[in-house]
N, CA and C of each residue as an Amber inpcrd file, in Angstrom:
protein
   660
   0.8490000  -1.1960000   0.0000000   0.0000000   0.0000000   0.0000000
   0.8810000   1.2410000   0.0000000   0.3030000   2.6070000  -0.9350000
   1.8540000   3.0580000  -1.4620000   1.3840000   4.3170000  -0.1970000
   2.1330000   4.5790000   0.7560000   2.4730000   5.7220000   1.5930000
   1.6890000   7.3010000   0.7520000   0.6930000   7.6330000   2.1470000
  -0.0220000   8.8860000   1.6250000   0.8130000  10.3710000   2.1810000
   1.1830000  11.2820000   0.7000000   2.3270000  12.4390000   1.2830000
   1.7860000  13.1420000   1.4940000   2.0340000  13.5360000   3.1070000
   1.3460000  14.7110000   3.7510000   1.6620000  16.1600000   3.1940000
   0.6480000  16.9600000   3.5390000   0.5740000  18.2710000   2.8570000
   2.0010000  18.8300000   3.4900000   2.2560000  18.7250000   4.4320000
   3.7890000  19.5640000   5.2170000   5.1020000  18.3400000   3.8990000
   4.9090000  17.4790000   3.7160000   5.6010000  16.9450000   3.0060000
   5.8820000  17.5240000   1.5650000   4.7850000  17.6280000   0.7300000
   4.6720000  18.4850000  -0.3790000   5.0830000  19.7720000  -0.2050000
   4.9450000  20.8210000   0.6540000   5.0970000  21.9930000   0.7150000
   7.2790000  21.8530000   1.0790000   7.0550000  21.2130000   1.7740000
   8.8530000  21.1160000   1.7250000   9.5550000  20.5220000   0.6390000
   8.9360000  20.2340000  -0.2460000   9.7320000  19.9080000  -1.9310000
   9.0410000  20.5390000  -2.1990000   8.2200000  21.4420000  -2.3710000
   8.0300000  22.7730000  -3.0590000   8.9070000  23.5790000  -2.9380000
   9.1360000  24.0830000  -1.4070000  10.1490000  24.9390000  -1.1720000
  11.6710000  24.6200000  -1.5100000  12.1650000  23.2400000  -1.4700000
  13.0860000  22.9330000  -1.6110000  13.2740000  23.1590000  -3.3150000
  12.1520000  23.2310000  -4.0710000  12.5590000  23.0740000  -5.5930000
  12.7050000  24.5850000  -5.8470000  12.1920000  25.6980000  -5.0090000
  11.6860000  26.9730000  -5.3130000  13.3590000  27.2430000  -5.0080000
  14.0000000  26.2450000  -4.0510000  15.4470000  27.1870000  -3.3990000
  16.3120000  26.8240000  -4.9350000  16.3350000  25.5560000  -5.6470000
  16.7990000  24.8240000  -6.3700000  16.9100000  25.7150000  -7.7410000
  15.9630000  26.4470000  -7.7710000  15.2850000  26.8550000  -9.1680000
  15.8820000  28.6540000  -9.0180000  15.8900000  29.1590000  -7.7070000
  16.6940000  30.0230000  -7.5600000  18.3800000  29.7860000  -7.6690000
  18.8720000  29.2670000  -7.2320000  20.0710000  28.4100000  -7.4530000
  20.1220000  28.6370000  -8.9530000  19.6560000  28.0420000  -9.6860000
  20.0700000  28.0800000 -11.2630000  19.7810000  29.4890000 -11.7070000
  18.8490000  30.4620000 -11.2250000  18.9070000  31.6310000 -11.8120000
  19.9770000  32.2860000 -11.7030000  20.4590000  32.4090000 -10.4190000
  21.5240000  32.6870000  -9.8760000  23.1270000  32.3140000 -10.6360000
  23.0260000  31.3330000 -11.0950000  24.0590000  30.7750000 -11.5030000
  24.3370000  31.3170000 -12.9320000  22.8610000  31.4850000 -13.9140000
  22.8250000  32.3840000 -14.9760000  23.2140000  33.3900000 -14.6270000
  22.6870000  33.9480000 -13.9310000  23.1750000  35.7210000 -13.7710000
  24.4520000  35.8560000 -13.6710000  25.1650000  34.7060000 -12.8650000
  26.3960000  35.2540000 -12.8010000  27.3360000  34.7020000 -14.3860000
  26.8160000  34.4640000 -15.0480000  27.4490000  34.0900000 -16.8020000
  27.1650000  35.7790000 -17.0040000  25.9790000  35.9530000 -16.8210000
  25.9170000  37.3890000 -17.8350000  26.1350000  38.4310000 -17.1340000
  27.0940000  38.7220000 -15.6080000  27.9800000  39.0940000 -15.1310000
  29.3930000  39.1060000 -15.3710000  29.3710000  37.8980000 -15.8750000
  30.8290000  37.5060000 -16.4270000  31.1420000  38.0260000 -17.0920000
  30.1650000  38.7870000 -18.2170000  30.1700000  39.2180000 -19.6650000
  29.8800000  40.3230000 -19.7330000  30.7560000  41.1270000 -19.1120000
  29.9520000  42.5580000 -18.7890000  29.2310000  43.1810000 -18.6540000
  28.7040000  42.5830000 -17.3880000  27.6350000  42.6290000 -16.7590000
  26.3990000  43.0800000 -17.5020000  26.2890000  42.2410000 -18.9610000
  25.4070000  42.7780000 -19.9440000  23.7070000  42.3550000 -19.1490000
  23.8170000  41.4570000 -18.1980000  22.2790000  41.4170000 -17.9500000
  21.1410000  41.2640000 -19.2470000  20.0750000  41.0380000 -18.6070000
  18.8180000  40.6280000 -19.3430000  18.6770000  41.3440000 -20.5120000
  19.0730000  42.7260000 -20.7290000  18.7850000  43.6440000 -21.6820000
  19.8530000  44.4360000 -22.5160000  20.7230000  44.0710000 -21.1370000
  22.3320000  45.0110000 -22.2790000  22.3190000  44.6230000 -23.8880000
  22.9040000  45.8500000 -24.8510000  23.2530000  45.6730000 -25.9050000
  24.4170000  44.2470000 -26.1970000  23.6110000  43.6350000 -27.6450000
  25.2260000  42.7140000 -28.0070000  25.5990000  42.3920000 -29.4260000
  25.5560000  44.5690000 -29.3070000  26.5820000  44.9240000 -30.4860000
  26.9060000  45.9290000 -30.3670000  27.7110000  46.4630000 -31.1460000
  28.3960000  47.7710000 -30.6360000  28.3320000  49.2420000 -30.8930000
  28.1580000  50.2150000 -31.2590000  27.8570000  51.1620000 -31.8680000
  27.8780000  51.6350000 -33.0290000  28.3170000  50.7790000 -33.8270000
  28.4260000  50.2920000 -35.3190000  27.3340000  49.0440000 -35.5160000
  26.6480000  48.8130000 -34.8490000  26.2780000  47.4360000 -35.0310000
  26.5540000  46.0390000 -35.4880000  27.8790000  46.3400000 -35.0140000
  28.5300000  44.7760000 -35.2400000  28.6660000  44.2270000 -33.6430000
  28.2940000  42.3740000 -33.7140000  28.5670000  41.8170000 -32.7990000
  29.8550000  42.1310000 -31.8420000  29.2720000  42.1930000 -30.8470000
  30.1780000  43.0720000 -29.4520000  31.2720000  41.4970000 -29.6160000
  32.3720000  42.0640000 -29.4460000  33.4570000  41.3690000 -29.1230000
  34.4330000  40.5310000 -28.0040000  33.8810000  41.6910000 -27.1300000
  34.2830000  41.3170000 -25.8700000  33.2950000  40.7220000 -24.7390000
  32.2020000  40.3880000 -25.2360000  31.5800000  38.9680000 -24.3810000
  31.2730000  37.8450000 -25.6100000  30.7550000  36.6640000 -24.9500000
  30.3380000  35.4790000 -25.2590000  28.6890000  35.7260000 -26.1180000
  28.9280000  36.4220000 -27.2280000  27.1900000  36.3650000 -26.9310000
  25.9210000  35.2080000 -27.4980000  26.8720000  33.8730000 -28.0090000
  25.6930000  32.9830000 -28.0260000  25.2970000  32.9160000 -26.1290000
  26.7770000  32.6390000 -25.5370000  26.4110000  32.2720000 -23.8660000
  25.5340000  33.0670000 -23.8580000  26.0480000  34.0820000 -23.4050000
  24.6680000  35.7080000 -23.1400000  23.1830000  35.1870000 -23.4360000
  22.8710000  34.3740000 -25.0070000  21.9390000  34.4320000 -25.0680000
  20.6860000  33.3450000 -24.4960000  22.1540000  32.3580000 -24.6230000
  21.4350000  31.0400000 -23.9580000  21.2190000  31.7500000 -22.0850000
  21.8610000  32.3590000 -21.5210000  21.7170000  32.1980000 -20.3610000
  20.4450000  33.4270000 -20.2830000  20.0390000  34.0810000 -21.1880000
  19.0260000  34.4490000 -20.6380000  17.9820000  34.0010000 -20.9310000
  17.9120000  33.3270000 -21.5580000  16.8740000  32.2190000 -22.1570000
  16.4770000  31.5430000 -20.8240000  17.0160000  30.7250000 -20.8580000
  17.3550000  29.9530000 -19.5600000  16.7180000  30.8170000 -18.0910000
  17.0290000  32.2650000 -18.1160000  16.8340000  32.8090000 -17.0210000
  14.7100000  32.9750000 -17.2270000  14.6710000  33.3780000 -17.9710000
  13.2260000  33.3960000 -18.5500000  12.4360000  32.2320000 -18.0010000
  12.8880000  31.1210000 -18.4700000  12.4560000  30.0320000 -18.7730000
  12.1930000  29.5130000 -17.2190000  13.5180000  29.7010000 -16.1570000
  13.1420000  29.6040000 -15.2260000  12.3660000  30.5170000 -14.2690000
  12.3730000  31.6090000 -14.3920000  11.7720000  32.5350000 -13.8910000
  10.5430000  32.3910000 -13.8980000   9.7470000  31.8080000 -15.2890000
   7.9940000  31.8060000 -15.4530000   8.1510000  30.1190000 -14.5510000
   9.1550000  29.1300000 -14.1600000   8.5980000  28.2990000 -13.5400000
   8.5660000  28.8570000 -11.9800000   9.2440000  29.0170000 -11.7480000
   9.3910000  30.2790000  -9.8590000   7.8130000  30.7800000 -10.0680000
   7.5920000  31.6970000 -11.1650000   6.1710000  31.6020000 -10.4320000
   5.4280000  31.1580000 -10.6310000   5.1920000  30.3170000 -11.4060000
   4.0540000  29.3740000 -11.2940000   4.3280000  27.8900000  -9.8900000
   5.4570000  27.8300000  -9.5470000   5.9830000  27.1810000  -8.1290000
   5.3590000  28.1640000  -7.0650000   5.7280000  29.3690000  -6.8140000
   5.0440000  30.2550000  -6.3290000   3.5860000  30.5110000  -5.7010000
   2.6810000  30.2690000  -6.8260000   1.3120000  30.3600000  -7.0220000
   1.2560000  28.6410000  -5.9090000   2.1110000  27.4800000  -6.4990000
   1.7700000  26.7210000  -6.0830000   1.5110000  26.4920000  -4.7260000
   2.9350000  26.5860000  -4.1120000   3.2260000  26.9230000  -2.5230000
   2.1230000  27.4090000  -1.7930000   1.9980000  28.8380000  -2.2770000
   0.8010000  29.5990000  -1.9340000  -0.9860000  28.4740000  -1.4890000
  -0.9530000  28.0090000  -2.8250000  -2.1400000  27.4170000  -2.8380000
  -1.7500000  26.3070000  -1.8610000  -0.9900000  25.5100000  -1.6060000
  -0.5230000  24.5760000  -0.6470000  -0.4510000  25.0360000   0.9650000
  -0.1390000  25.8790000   0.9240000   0.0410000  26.7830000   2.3970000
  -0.9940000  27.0500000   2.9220000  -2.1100000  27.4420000   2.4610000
  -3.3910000  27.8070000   2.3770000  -4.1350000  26.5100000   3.2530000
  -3.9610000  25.4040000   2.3230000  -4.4140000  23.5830000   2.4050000
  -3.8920000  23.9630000   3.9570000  -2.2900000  23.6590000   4.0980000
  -1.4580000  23.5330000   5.2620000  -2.3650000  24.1900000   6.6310000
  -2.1810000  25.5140000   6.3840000  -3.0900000  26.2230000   7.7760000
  -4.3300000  25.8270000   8.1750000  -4.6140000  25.6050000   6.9460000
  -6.7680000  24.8120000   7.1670000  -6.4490000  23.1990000   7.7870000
  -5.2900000  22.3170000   7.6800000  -5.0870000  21.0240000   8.2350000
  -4.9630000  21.4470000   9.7760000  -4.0600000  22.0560000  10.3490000
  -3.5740000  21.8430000  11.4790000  -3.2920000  22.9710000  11.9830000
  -3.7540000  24.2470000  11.7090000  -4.0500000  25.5450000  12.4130000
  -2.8310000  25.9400000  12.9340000  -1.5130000  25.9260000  11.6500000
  -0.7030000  26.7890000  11.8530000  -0.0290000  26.2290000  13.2120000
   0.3160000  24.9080000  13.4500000   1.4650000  24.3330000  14.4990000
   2.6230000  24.3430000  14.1020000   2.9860000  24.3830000  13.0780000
   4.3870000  24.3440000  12.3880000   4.7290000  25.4940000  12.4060000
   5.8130000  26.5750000  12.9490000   5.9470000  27.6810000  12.5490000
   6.9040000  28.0510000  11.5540000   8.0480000  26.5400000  11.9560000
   8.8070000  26.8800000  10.8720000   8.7540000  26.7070000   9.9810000
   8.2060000  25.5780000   9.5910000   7.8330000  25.3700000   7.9100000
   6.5880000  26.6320000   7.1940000   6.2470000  27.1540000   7.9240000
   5.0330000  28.1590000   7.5110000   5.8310000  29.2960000   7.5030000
   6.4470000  29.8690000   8.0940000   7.5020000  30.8590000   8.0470000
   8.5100000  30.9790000   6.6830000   8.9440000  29.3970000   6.0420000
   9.6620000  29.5120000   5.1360000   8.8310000  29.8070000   4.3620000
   8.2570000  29.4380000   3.9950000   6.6120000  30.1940000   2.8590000
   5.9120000  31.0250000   3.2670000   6.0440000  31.9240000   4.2080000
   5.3530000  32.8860000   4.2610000   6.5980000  34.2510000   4.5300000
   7.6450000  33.7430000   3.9890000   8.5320000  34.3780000   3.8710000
   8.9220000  34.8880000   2.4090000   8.2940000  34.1510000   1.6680000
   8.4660000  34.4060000  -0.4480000   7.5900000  35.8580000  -0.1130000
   6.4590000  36.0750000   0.8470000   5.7090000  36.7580000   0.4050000
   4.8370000  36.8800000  -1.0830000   4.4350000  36.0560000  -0.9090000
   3.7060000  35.6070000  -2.2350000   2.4800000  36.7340000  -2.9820000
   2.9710000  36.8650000  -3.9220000   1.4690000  38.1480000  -4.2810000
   0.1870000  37.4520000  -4.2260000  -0.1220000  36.6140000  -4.0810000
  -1.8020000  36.2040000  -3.9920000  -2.0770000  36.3530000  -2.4900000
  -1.2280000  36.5490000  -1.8500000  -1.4660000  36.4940000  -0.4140000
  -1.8040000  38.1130000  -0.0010000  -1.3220000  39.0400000  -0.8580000
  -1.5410000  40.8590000  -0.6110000  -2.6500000  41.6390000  -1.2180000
  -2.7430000  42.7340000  -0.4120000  -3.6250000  43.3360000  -1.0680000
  -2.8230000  43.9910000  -2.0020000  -4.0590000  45.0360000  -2.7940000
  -3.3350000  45.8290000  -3.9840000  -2.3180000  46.6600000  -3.7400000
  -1.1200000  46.9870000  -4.1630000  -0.0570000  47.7410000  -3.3600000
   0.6930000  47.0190000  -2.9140000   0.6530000  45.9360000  -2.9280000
   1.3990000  45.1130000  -1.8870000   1.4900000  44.9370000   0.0660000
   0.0440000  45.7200000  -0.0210000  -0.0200000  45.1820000   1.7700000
  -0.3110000  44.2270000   1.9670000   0.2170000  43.3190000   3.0850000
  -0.7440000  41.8010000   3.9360000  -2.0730000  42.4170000   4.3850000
  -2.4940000  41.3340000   3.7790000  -4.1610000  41.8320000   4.1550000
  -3.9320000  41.1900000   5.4700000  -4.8130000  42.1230000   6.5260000
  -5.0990000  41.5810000   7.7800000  -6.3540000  42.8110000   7.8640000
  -7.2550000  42.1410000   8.7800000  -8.6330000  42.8650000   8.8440000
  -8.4860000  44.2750000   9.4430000  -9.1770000  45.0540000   9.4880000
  -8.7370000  46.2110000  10.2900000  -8.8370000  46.1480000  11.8610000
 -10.2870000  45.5750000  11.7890000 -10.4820000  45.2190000  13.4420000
  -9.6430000  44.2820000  14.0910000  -8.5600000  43.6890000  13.6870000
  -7.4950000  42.4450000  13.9370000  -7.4470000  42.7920000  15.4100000
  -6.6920000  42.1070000  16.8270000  -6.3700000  42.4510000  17.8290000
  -4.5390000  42.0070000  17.3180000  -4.0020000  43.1810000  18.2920000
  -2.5060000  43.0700000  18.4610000  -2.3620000  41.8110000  19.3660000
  -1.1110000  41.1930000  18.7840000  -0.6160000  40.1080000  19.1230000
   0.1440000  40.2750000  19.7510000   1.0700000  41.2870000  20.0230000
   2.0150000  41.9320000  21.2380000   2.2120000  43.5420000  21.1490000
   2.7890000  43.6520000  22.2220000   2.9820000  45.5730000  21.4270000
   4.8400000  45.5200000  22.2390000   5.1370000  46.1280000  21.5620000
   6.0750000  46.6410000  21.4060000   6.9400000  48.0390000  22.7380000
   7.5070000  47.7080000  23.6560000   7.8330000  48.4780000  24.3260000
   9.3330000  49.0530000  24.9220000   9.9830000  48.4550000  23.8380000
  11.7120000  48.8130000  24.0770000  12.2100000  48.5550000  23.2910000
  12.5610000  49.2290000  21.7520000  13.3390000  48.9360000  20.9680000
  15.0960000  49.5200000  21.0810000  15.9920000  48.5970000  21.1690000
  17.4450000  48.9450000  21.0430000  18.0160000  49.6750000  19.8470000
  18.9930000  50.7160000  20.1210000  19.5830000  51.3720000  18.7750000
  20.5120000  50.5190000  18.3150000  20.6590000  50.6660000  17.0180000
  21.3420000  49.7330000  16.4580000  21.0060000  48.1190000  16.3430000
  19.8660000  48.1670000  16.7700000  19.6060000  46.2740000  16.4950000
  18.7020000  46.1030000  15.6640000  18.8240000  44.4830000  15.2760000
  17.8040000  44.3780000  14.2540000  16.2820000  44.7340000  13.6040000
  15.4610000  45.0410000  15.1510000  14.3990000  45.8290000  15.1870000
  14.3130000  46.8510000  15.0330000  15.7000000  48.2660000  15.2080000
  15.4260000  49.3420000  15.1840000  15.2690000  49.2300000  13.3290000
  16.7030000  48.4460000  12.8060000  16.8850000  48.3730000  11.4860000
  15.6810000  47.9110000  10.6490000  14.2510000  47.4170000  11.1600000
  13.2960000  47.1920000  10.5730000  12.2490000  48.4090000  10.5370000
  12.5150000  48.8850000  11.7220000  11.5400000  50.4240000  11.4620000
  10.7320000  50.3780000  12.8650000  10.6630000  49.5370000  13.6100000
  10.2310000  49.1260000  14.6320000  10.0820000  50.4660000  15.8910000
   9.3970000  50.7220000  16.3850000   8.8700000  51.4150000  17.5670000
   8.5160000  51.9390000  18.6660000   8.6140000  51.9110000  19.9170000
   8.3960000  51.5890000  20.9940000   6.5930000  52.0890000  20.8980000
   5.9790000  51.4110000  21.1460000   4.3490000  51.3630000  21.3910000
   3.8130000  50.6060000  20.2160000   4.1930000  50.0910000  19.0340000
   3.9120000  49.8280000  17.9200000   3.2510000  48.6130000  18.0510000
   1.8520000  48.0610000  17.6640000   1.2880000  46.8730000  18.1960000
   1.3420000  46.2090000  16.8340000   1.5280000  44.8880000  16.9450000
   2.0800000  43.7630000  16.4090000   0.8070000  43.0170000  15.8820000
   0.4440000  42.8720000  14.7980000  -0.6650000  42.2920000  14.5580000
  -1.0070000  40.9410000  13.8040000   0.6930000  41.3210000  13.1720000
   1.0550000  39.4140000  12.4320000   2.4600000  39.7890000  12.2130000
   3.1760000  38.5740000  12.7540000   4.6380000  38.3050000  12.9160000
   4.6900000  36.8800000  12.6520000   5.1950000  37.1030000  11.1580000
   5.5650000  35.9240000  10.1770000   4.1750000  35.2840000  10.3740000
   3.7120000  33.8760000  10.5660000   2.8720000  32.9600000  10.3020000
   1.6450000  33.2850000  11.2160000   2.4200000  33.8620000  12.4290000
   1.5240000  34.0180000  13.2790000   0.4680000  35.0850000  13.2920000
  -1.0500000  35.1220000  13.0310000  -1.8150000  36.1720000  13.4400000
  -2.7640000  35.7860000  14.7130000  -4.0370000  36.7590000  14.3570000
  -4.7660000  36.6660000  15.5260000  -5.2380000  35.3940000  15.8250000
  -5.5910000  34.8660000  14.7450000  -6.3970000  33.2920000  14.4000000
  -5.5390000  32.4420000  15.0250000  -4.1900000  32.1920000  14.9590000
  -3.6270000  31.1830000  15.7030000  -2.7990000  31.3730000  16.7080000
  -2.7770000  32.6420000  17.0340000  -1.7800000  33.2750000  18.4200000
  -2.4940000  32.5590000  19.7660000  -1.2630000  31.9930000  20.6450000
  -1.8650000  31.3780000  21.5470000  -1.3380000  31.9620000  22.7050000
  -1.0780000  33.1520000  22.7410000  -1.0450000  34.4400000  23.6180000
   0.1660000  34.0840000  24.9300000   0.8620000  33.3270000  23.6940000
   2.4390000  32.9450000  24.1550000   3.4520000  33.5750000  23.2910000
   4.2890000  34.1380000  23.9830000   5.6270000  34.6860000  23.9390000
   6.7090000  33.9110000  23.6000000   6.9080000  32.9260000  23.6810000
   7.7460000  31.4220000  23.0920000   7.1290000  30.9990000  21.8570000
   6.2500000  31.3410000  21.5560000   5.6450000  31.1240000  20.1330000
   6.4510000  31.9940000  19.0100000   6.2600000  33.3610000  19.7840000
   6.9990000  33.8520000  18.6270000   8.4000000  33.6600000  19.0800000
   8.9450000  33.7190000  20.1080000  10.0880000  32.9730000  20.4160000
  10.8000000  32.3730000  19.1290000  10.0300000  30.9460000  19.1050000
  10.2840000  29.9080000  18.0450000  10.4100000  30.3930000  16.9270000
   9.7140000  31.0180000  16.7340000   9.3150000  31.3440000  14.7580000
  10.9660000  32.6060000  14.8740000  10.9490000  33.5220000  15.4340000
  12.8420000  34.0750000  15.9550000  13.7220000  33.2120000  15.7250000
  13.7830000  32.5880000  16.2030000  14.7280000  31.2440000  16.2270000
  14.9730000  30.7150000  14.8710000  13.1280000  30.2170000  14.4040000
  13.7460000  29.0920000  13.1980000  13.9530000  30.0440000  11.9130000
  13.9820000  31.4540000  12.3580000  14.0220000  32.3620000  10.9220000
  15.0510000  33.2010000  11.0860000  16.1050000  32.7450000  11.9920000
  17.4930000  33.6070000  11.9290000  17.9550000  34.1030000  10.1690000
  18.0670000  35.0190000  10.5700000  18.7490000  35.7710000   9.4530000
  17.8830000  35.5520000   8.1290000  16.5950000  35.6230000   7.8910000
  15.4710000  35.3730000   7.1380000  14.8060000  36.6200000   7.1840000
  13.6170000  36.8240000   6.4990000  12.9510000  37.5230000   6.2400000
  11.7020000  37.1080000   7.0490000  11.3610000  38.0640000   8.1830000
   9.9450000  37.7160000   8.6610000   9.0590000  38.6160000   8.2470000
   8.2720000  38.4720000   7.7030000   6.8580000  40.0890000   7.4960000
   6.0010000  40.2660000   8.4820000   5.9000000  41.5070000   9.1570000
   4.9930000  42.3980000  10.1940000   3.9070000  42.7410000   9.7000000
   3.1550000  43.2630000  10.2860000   2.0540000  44.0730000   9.7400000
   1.8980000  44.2980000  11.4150000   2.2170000  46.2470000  11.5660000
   1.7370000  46.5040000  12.8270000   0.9670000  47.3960000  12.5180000
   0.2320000  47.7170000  13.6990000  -0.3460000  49.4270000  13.8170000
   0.3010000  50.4170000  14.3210000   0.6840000  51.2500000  14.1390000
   0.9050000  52.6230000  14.3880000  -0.1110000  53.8720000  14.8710000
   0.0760000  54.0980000  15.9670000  -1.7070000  54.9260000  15.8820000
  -2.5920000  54.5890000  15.2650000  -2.4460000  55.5640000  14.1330000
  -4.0090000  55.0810000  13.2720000  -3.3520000  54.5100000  11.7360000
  -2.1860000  54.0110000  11.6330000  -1.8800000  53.8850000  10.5370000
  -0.9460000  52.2430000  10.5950000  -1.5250000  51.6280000   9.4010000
  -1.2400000  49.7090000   9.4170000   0.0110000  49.8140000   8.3590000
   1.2130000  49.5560000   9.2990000   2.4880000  49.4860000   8.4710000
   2.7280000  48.3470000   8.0400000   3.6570000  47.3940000   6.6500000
   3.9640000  46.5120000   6.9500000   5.8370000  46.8960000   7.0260000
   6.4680000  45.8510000   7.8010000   8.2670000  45.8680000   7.9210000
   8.1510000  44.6320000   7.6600000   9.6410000  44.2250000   7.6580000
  10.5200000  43.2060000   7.4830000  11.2950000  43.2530000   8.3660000
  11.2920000  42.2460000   9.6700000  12.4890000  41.9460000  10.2470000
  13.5060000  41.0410000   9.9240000  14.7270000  41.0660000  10.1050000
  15.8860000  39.9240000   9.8020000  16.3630000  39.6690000  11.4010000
  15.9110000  38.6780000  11.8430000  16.2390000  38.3260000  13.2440000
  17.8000000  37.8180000  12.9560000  18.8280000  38.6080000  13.9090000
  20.3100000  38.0770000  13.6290000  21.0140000  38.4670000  14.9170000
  22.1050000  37.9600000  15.1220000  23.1110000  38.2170000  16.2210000
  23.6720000  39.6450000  16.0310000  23.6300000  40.4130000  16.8780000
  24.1920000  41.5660000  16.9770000  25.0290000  42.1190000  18.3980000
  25.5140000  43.2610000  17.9260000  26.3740000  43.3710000  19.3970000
  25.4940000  43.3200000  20.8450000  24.2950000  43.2240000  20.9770000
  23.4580000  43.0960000  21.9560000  22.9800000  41.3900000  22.1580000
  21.9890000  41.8420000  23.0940000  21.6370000  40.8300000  23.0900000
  20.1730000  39.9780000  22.6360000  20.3070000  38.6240000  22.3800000
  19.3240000  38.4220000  21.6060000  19.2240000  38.4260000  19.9720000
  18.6070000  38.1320000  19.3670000  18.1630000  38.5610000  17.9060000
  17.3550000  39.6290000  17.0720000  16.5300000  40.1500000  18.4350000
  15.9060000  40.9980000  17.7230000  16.3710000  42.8900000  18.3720000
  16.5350000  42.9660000  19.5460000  16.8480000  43.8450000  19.9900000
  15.8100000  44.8870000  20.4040000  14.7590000  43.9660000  20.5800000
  13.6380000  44.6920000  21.1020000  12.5270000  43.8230000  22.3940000
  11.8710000  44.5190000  23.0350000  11.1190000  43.5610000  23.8730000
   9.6780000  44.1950000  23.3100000   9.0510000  42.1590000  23.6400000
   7.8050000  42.8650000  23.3360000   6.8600000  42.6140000  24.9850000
   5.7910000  42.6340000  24.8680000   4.5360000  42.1240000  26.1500000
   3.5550000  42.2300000  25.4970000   2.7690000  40.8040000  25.4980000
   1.0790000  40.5670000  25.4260000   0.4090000  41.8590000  25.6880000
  -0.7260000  42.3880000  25.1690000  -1.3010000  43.4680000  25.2760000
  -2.1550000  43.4140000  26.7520000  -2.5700000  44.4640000  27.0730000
  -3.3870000  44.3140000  28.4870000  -5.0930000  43.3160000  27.8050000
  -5.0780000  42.5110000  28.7320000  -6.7830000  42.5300000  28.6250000
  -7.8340000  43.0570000  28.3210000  -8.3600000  43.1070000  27.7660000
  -9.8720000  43.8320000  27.4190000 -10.6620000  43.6750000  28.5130000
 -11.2870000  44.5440000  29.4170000 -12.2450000  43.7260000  30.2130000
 -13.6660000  43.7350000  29.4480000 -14.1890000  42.7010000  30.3340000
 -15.0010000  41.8310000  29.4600000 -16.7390000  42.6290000  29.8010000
 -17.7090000  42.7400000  29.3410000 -18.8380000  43.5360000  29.7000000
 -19.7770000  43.0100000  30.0260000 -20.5380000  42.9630000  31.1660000
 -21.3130000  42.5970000  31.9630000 -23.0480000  42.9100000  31.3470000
C-alpha cells in the first residue's frame, strides 16, 4: 500500500525546488555578469552594429533564455506553494511555525492586497505591542517602535496566536537571518516591515522587547 504524502511533506519539496530553481537563476546571472555585466537587456553589439566582441554572446543568449524560462517556472511554483500553504493552515491551524515561516517568507502576491499590503482585517487584535526597541539592532533596522502593536509576525496572526511569547520565540529562532513580514499598527496607521532576526552586538536577535497586550475587560 503506497504511503499517503502529507501536505507539510509536499510543501517542503516545493520549497526545496523553489530554493533549487533560484540556485540556477543565480548561476545564470552570474554568466551574464561575467560578460559585462550585460544582464537581461544590455546591448550585443556595438555602436556600429557589429557583434560586441568582448563577451560570449551565443552564452549571453542562452543564459538568458534559460533565465526566462526559469523565472515563469518560480512563479508558477510560487502560485503553487501559496495554494498549498493555504491547504497547510486549514489542516492543522498553523502548528508548524517553521515550515510556515519559510513560505510565508516568499511573500507571495496572492497572499496581498493591492499595493502590496498583507491583508489583515482592520479590526485584527494586536498580538504583542512593542515596548523597548534597542539602537542599532535588528528591530530598530526594521523600522520598529516603541508602542507599535504587532498584529502578524511571520505565520503568526490573531487566528492562531496562543497568547504565548515562546511562540513567537520559536518562529525568531527558526528564521534567523530570514525575512519575517509584520504588519503593525501605528496609531491610526497599518504598516507593513521586514524583520531579519540576527546576532548583533546586543543581546538576543531581535533587539527589542515585546509584552502581550493588556486585557480587554469583558462587559457585563
Amino acid at each position: 500500500m503506497a504511503t499517503e504524502i502529507t501536505t507539510k511533506a509536499r510543501l517542503e519539496r516545493l520549497i526545496a525546488a523553489k530554493k533549487e530553481l533560484e540556485a540556477q537563476i543565480n548561476k545564470n546571472g552570474e554568466i551574464l555578469a561575467a560578460n559585462g555585466n550585460v544582464g537581461m537587456t544590455g546591448p550585443l553589439v556595438d555602436s556600429e552594429g557589429y557583434p560586441r566582441n568582448d563577451i560570449d554572446i551565443y552564452q549571453v543568449r542562452q543564459a538568458r533564455q534559460t533565465i526566462i524560462c526559469l523565472q515563469n517556472d518560480h512563479a508558477q511554483l510560487l502560485d503553487q506553494i501559496h495554494e498549498l500553504l493555504n491547504q497547510y493552515h486549514a489542516e492543522i491551524a498553523t502548528t508548524d511555525p517553521e515550515l510556515i515561516n519559510r513560505a510565508s517568507a516568499l511573500e507571495l502576491s496572492n497572499g496581498r492586497e493591492h499595493g502590496g499590503s498583507l491583508a489583515i482585517p482592520l479590526n485584527a487584535k494586536p498580538l504583542v505591542v512593542v515596548n523597548l526597541v534597542s539602537p542599532n539592532s535588528p528591530a530598530e533596522e526594521a523600522g520598529l517602535r516603541v508602542g507599535d502593536k504587532i498584529l502578524r509576525f511571520g505565520s503568526i496572526n490573531e487566528t492562531n496566536f496562543k497568547k504565548s511569547l515562546e511562540q513567537i520565540g520559536e518562529v525568531v529562532r527558526n528564521m534567523q537571518n530570514q525575512n519575517v513580514q509584520l504588519k503593525i499598527k501605528r496609531a491610526d496607521q497599518f504598516l507593513d516591515l521586514v524583520l531579519v532576526p540576527k546576532t548583533w552586538v546586543g543581546r538576543g536577535l531581535l533587539g527589542c522587547n515585546i509584552v502581550l497586550p493588556p486585557e480587554e475587560p469583558m462587559e457585563h
